[in-house]
mmCIF file of C-alpha atoms in Angstrom:
data_model
loop_
_atom_site.group_PDB
_atom_site.id
_atom_site.type_symbol
_atom_site.label_atom_id
_atom_site.label_comp_id
_atom_site.label_asym_id
_atom_site.label_seq_id
_atom_site.Cartn_x
_atom_site.Cartn_y
_atom_site.Cartn_z
ATOM 1 C CA GLN A 1 0.000 0.000 0.000
ATOM 2 C CA VAL A 2 1.347 3.364 -1.010
ATOM 3 C CA GLN A 3 2.436 5.698 1.798
ATOM 4 C CA LEU A 4 3.189 9.405 1.620
ATOM 5 C CA GLN A 5 5.198 11.482 4.074
ATOM 6 C CA GLU A 6 5.540 15.252 4.106
ATOM 7 C CA SER A 7 8.728 16.863 5.335
ATOM 8 C CA GLY A 8 10.052 20.382 5.687
ATOM 9 C CA PRO A 9 10.368 23.299 8.087
ATOM 10 C CA GLY A 10 7.493 23.819 10.470
ATOM 11 C CA LEU A 11 8.192 27.525 10.819
ATOM 12 C CA VAL A 12 8.686 30.018 7.998
ATOM 13 C CA LYS A 13 9.162 33.763 8.270
ATOM 14 C CA PRO A 14 6.812 36.167 6.507
ATOM 15 C CA SER A 15 7.874 37.059 2.946
ATOM 16 C CA GLU A 16 10.061 33.968 2.713
ATOM 17 C CA THR A 17 9.476 30.765 0.739
ATOM 18 C CA LEU A 18 7.770 27.707 2.168
ATOM 19 C CA SER A 19 9.348 24.471 0.937
ATOM 20 C CA LEU A 20 7.945 21.003 1.473
ATOM 21 C CA THR A 21 8.751 17.572 0.088
ATOM 22 C CA CYS A 22 6.546 14.513 -0.118
ATOM 23 C CA THR A 23 8.204 11.096 -0.218
ATOM 24 C CA VAL A 24 6.237 8.224 -1.707
ATOM 25 C CA SER A 25 6.879 4.619 -0.739
ATOM 26 C CA GLY A 26 5.252 1.232 -1.175
ATOM 27 C CA GLY A 27 3.865 1.846 -4.627
ATOM 28 C CA SER A 28 4.503 3.085 -8.124
ATOM 29 C CA PHE A 29 5.481 6.727 -8.554
ATOM 30 C CA SER A 30 5.462 6.979 -12.294
ATOM 31 C CA SER A 31 2.315 7.544 -14.338
ATOM 32 C CA TYR A 32 0.476 9.205 -11.478
ATOM 33 C CA PHE A 33 -0.486 12.765 -10.681
ATOM 34 C CA TRP A 34 0.480 13.979 -7.230
ATOM 35 C CA THR A 35 -1.105 16.856 -5.378
ATOM 36 C CA TRP A 36 -0.812 19.296 -2.488
ATOM 37 C CA ILE A 37 -3.751 20.401 -0.345
ATOM 38 C CA ARG A 38 -3.727 22.646 2.711
ATOM 39 C CA GLN A 39 -6.033 23.227 5.638
ATOM 40 C CA PRO A 40 -5.850 26.182 8.039
ATOM 41 C CA ALA A 41 -6.700 25.292 11.612
ATOM 42 C CA GLY A 42 -10.427 24.737 12.022
ATOM 43 C CA LYS A 43 -11.131 25.454 8.360
ATOM 44 C CA GLY A 44 -11.730 23.597 5.134
ATOM 45 C CA LEU A 45 -9.501 22.086 2.489
ATOM 46 C CA GLU A 46 -7.845 24.122 -0.241
ATOM 47 C CA TRP A 47 -6.333 22.520 -3.334
ATOM 48 C CA ILE A 48 -2.921 24.000 -4.127
ATOM 49 C CA GLY A 49 -1.925 22.182 -7.292
ATOM 50 C CA ARG A 50 -0.915 18.919 -8.902
ATOM 51 C CA ILE A 51 2.075 17.558 -10.758
ATOM 52 C CA HIS A 52 2.424 14.519 -12.981
ATOM 53 C CA SER A 53 5.414 12.242 -12.621
ATOM 54 C CA SER A 54 6.426 13.583 -16.045
ATOM 55 C CA GLY A 55 6.632 17.079 -14.553
ATOM 56 C CA SER A 56 3.529 18.716 -16.018
ATOM 57 C CA THR A 57 1.689 20.927 -13.553
ATOM 58 C CA ASN A 58 -1.639 22.597 -12.799
ATOM 59 C CA TYR A 59 -2.003 25.160 -10.047
ATOM 60 C CA ASN A 60 -4.897 26.739 -8.198
ATOM 61 C CA PRO A 61 -5.438 30.069 -9.979
ATOM 62 C CA SER A 62 -5.610 31.888 -6.639
ATOM 63 C CA LEU A 63 -2.091 30.693 -5.724
ATOM 64 C CA LYS A 64 -0.552 30.261 -9.150
ATOM 65 C CA SER A 65 1.710 33.309 -8.997
ATOM 66 C CA ARG A 66 3.410 32.012 -5.848
ATOM 67 C CA VAL A 67 3.463 28.215 -6.362
ATOM 68 C CA THR A 68 6.089 25.999 -7.928
ATOM 69 C CA MET A 69 5.953 22.209 -7.888
ATOM 70 C CA SER A 70 8.658 19.826 -8.984
ATOM 71 C CA VAL A 71 9.243 16.102 -9.094
ATOM 72 C CA ASP A 72 12.236 13.818 -8.560
ATOM 73 C CA THR A 73 11.301 10.406 -9.899
ATOM 74 C CA SER A 74 14.660 8.901 -8.887
ATOM 75 C CA LYS A 75 13.728 9.512 -5.252
ATOM 76 C CA SER A 76 9.942 9.071 -5.619
ATOM 77 C CA GLN A 77 9.509 12.590 -4.307
ATOM 78 C CA PHE A 78 7.620 15.690 -5.290
ATOM 79 C CA SER A 79 7.978 19.137 -3.832
ATOM 80 C CA LEU A 80 6.091 22.354 -3.178
ATOM 81 C CA LYS A 81 7.454 25.864 -3.005
ATOM 82 C CA LEU A 82 5.199 28.737 -1.984
ATOM 83 C CA SER A 83 6.801 32.142 -2.133
ATOM 84 C CA SER A 84 6.142 35.414 -0.318
ATOM 85 C CA VAL A 85 4.253 33.726 2.496
ATOM 86 C CA THR A 86 2.084 35.543 5.015
ATOM 87 C CA ALA A 87 0.250 34.465 8.135
ATOM 88 C CA ALA A 88 -2.647 33.453 5.876
ATOM 89 C CA ASP A 89 -0.485 30.605 4.584
ATOM 90 C CA THR A 90 -0.306 29.012 8.025
ATOM 91 C CA ALA A 91 -1.933 25.608 7.663
ATOM 92 C CA VAL A 92 -1.540 21.859 7.721
ATOM 93 C CA TYR A 93 -0.159 20.876 4.331
ATOM 94 C CA TYR A 94 -1.077 17.475 2.902
ATOM 95 C CA CYS A 95 0.348 15.634 -0.044
ATOM 96 C CA ALA A 96 -1.766 13.028 -1.793
ATOM 97 C CA ARG A 97 -1.856 10.699 -4.764
ATOM 98 C CA VAL A 98 -4.255 11.444 -7.590
ATOM 99 C CA VAL A 99 -6.068 8.597 -9.282
ATOM 100 C CA VAL A 100 -7.175 9.311 -12.838
ATOM 101 C CA LYS A 101 -8.740 6.366 -14.688
ATOM 102 C CA PRO A 102 -11.235 7.711 -17.262
ATOM 103 C CA SER A 103 -12.375 4.242 -18.363
ATOM 104 C CA GLU A 104 -13.495 3.561 -14.777
ATOM 105 C CA ARG A 105 -14.753 7.100 -14.029
ATOM 106 C CA ARG A 106 -12.149 7.366 -11.275
ATOM 107 C CA TYR A 107 -10.895 10.833 -10.477
ATOM 108 C CA TYR A 108 -9.936 11.345 -6.835
ATOM 109 C CA PHE A 109 -7.240 11.694 -4.183
ATOM 110 C CA ASP A 110 -6.919 8.234 -2.710
ATOM 111 C CA SER A 111 -3.805 8.144 -0.511
ATOM 112 C CA TRP A 112 -2.832 11.014 1.748
ATOM 113 C CA GLY A 113 0.124 11.872 3.917
ATOM 114 C CA GLN A 114 -0.483 12.561 7.592
ATOM 115 C CA GLY A 115 -0.043 16.279 7.040
ATOM 116 C CA THR A 116 2.523 18.725 8.326
ATOM 117 C CA LEU A 117 1.816 21.985 10.111
ATOM 118 C CA VAL A 118 3.573 25.005 8.703
ATOM 119 C CA THR A 119 3.386 28.207 10.696
ATOM 120 C CA VAL A 120 4.279 31.555 9.173
ATOM 121 C CA SER A 121 5.598 33.832 11.880
ATOM 122 C CA SER A 122 8.585 36.013 12.611
ATOM 123 C CA GLU D 1 -13.646 28.431 -10.737
ATOM 124 C CA ILE D 2 -16.365 26.079 -9.512
ATOM 125 C CA VAL D 3 -17.571 26.876 -5.988
ATOM 126 C CA LEU D 4 -19.097 24.062 -3.962
ATOM 127 C CA THR D 5 -21.504 24.989 -1.169
ATOM 128 C CA GLN D 6 -22.309 22.386 1.438
ATOM 129 C CA SER D 7 -25.299 22.453 3.733
ATOM 130 C CA PRO D 8 -25.947 22.436 6.522
ATOM 131 C CA GLY D 9 -22.738 23.578 8.188
ATOM 132 C CA THR D 10 -23.336 21.437 11.252
ATOM 133 C CA LEU D 11 -25.750 18.643 12.022
ATOM 134 C CA SER D 12 -26.489 17.180 15.452
ATOM 135 C CA LEU D 13 -27.839 13.662 15.264
ATOM 136 C CA SER D 14 -27.969 10.443 17.236
ATOM 137 C CA PRO D 15 -26.511 7.049 16.343
ATOM 138 C CA GLY D 16 -28.967 5.002 14.331
ATOM 139 C CA GLU D 17 -30.430 7.992 12.518
ATOM 140 C CA ARG D 18 -30.303 8.629 8.785
ATOM 141 C CA VAL D 19 -28.722 11.796 7.405
ATOM 142 C CA THR D 20 -28.473 13.486 4.030
ATOM 143 C CA LEU D 21 -25.741 16.026 3.317
ATOM 144 C CA SER D 22 -25.988 18.449 0.430
ATOM 145 C CA CYS D 23 -23.363 19.769 -1.977
ATOM 146 C CA ARG D 24 -24.364 22.390 -4.518
ATOM 147 C CA ALA D 25 -22.084 23.557 -7.321
ATOM 148 C CA SER D 26 -21.955 27.054 -8.819
ATOM 149 C CA GLN D 27 -21.994 25.478 -12.276
ATOM 150 C CA SER D 28 -22.671 22.031 -13.656
ATOM 151 C CA VAL D 29 -20.201 19.340 -12.614
ATOM 152 C CA SER D 30 -19.840 16.071 -14.430
ATOM 153 C CA SER D 31 -20.885 13.359 -11.996
ATOM 154 C CA LYS D 32 -17.693 11.458 -12.767
ATOM 155 C CA PHE D 33 -15.784 14.284 -11.076
ATOM 156 C CA LEU D 34 -17.812 14.510 -7.838
ATOM 157 C CA VAL D 35 -16.134 13.016 -4.778
ATOM 158 C CA TRP D 36 -16.908 12.795 -1.052
ATOM 159 C CA TYR D 37 -14.357 12.568 1.768
ATOM 160 C CA GLN D 38 -14.644 12.042 5.512
ATOM 161 C CA GLN D 39 -12.237 13.723 7.914
ATOM 162 C CA LYS D 40 -11.825 13.033 11.611
ATOM 163 C CA PRO D 41 -9.909 15.334 13.993
ATOM 164 C CA GLY D 42 -6.158 15.136 13.533
ATOM 165 C CA GLN D 43 -6.450 12.878 10.496
ATOM 166 C CA ALA D 44 -6.145 13.283 6.764
ATOM 167 C CA PRO D 45 -9.342 13.059 4.728
ATOM 168 C CA ARG D 46 -10.504 9.596 3.726
ATOM 169 C CA LEU D 47 -12.070 8.819 0.360
ATOM 170 C CA LEU D 48 -15.690 7.695 0.654
ATOM 171 C CA ILE D 49 -17.469 8.133 -2.672
ATOM 172 C CA TYR D 50 -16.219 8.826 -6.194
ATOM 173 C CA ALA D 51 -18.078 9.452 -9.434
ATOM 174 C CA ALA D 52 -20.927 10.806 -7.300
ATOM 175 C CA SER D 53 -22.242 7.372 -6.337
ATOM 176 C CA SER D 54 -19.469 4.757 -6.307
ATOM 177 C CA ARG D 55 -18.242 3.641 -2.907
ATOM 178 C CA ALA D 56 -14.486 3.454 -2.431
ATOM 179 C CA THR D 57 -12.884 0.203 -1.345
ATOM 180 C CA GLY D 58 -13.783 -0.741 2.202
ATOM 181 C CA ILE D 59 -16.542 1.834 2.632
ATOM 182 C CA PRO D 60 -19.658 0.382 4.297
ATOM 183 C CA ASP D 61 -22.853 0.248 2.251
ATOM 184 C CA ARG D 62 -24.620 2.553 4.693
ATOM 185 C CA PHE D 63 -22.845 5.339 2.782
ATOM 186 C CA SER D 64 -24.374 6.283 -0.560
ATOM 187 C CA GLY D 65 -24.045 9.184 -2.950
ATOM 188 C CA SER D 66 -26.286 10.552 -5.640
ATOM 189 C CA GLY D 67 -26.923 13.584 -7.766
ATOM 190 C CA SER D 68 -26.070 15.233 -11.029
ATOM 191 C CA GLY D 69 -25.499 18.644 -12.567
ATOM 192 C CA THR D 70 -25.251 21.086 -9.695
ATOM 193 C CA ASP D 71 -26.866 19.120 -6.860
ATOM 194 C CA PHE D 72 -25.273 16.174 -5.109
ATOM 195 C CA THR D 73 -26.009 14.383 -1.858
ATOM 196 C CA LEU D 74 -24.302 12.014 0.530
ATOM 197 C CA THR D 75 -26.603 9.817 2.591
ATOM 198 C CA ILE D 76 -25.594 7.836 5.636
ATOM 199 C CA ASN D 77 -28.084 5.258 6.859
ATOM 200 C CA ARG D 78 -28.086 4.085 10.478
ATOM 201 C CA LEU D 79 -25.340 6.359 11.805
ATOM 202 C CA GLU D 80 -22.580 4.590 13.696
ATOM 203 C CA PRO D 81 -20.519 6.351 16.400
ATOM 204 C CA GLU D 82 -17.492 6.369 14.085
ATOM 205 C CA ASP D 83 -19.423 8.302 11.410
ATOM 206 C CA PHE D 84 -19.391 11.534 13.402
ATOM 207 C CA ALA D 85 -16.860 13.620 11.503
ATOM 208 C CA VAL D 86 -16.577 16.361 8.899
ATOM 209 C CA TYR D 87 -17.623 15.557 5.337
ATOM 210 C CA TYR D 88 -16.309 17.343 2.270
ATOM 211 C CA CYS D 89 -17.440 17.215 -1.297
ATOM 212 C CA GLN D 90 -14.919 17.870 -4.047
ATOM 213 C CA GLN D 91 -15.042 18.359 -7.772
ATOM 214 C CA TYR D 92 -12.116 17.105 -9.799
ATOM 215 C CA GLY D 93 -11.840 19.293 -12.828
ATOM 216 C CA THR D 94 -9.251 21.508 -14.428
ATOM 217 C CA SER D 95 -9.032 23.282 -11.082
ATOM 218 C CA PRO D 96 -10.268 20.988 -8.306
ATOM 219 C CA SER D 97 -12.116 22.534 -5.392
ATOM 220 C CA PHE D 98 -13.679 21.450 -2.119
ATOM 221 C CA GLY D 99 -16.843 22.427 -0.337
ATOM 222 C CA GLN D 100 -16.462 24.069 3.050
ATOM 223 C CA GLY D 101 -17.535 20.896 4.839
ATOM 224 C CA THR D 102 -20.444 19.655 6.935
ATOM 225 C CA LYS D 103 -19.736 18.688 10.513
ATOM 226 C CA LEU D 104 -21.741 15.769 11.820
ATOM 227 C CA GLU D 105 -21.823 15.816 15.610
ATOM 228 C CA ILE D 106 -23.379 13.558 18.207
ATOM 229 C CA LYS D 107 -26.565 14.905 19.713
#
């Protein structure tokens, strides 16, 4: 069964860049989309963006100007960078696997990391 | 951007009851893209329903989904104590989005 684990600094200063990595184990990395989602404390889920193992990306339009995602297939990892952070970016950040199987009408996030809290504060 | 609005925000019910949660989209969503997740405190969301009405692996048959176009529902028959959680709908399109969630609490 595939497992995902987020890693990165838990504290980032305002105006700096948040950087997180998600390591995938126990399953195939190639041919999947991978995604980042965040959740401020006590609030709902916000989709940040997705990246294919080939490197193609799609970002949430509201965050697009500040988001960069990358992939390292040799390490089964994908990464998130969010620039110019403010307190509003404080949240639990989740990585997840995206299942896309049109012939089976399957489009969803099926395996999630445990989440990592990132706090933006000086 | 497709906005999903879930109602009600919070529901207080007792085990054994039946509940229907609503998810309304700001524009038509293909049913193949409509997904439901369950989230418990301190945990990542868990996939429940995909393609509006298909249960994910291991999900009990007391959970069912339906709907089309802009109106979708998640129904839970005979609530179990472990079903009290927050439920999110999601549309998987060019720019996926989530509803704001419905919290199901024990009465």
